[in-house]
Amino acid sequence: MSARNPRELDAADQRLESLADRVGVTLTPLKGKQTDGLAATIPLGGTA
């Protein structure tokens, strides 16, 4: 996710976590792992 500033980012993060809890979804933070996540979606391979 993205936001215009750290305060908005924290608020969006809290909303997402709350929604995930309500619907029974487990979220895995990937802070600092954007490259691994991108590589995992490329059809050529990669691991996350």
Tab-separated table of C-alpha atoms in Angstrom, residues 2-39:
chain	number	residue	atom	x	y	z
A	2	SER	CA	1.088	3.600	-0.252
A	3	ALA	CA	0.197	6.896	1.343
A	4	ARG	CA	1.127	10.548	1.157
A	5	ASN	CA	2.822	10.527	4.565
A	6	PRO	CA	3.713	8.146	7.423
A	7	ARG	CA	0.599	9.047	9.429
A	8	GLU	CA	-1.729	8.122	6.563
A	9	LEU	CA	0.267	4.948	5.981
A	10	ASP	CA	-0.141	3.883	9.614
A	11	ALA	CA	-3.894	4.591	9.464
A	12	ALA	CA	-4.282	2.573	6.255
A	13	ASP	CA	-2.263	-0.274	7.756
A	14	GLN	CA	-4.520	-0.367	10.813
A	15	ARG	CA	-7.659	-0.378	8.649
A	16	LEU	CA	-6.309	-3.233	6.532
A	17	GLU	CA	-5.336	-5.295	9.579
A	18	SER	CA	-8.776	-4.728	11.119
A	19	LEU	CA	-10.536	-5.805	7.924
A	20	ALA	CA	-8.328	-8.883	7.610
A	21	ASP	CA	-9.167	-9.887	11.181
A	22	ARG	CA	-12.897	-9.514	10.515
A	23	VAL	CA	-12.830	-11.764	7.461
A	24	GLY	CA	-10.355	-14.276	8.888
A	25	VAL	CA	-7.414	-13.524	6.629
A	26	THR	CA	-3.817	-13.718	7.823
A	27	LEU	CA	-1.552	-11.009	6.437
A	28	THR	CA	2.206	-11.412	6.193
A	29	PRO	CA	4.157	-8.143	6.302
A	30	LEU	CA	6.764	-7.911	3.562
A	31	LYS	CA	8.500	-4.741	4.704
A	32	GLY	CA	11.889	-4.652	3.031
A	33	LYS	CA	11.054	-7.677	0.865
A	34	GLN	CA	9.562	-5.956	-2.159
A	35	THR	CA	12.161	-7.419	-4.512
A	36	ASP	CA	11.470	-10.959	-3.275
A	37	GLY	CA	7.739	-10.439	-3.734
A	38	LEU	CA	8.180	-9.099	-7.236
A	39	ALA	CA	10.490	-11.954	-8.202
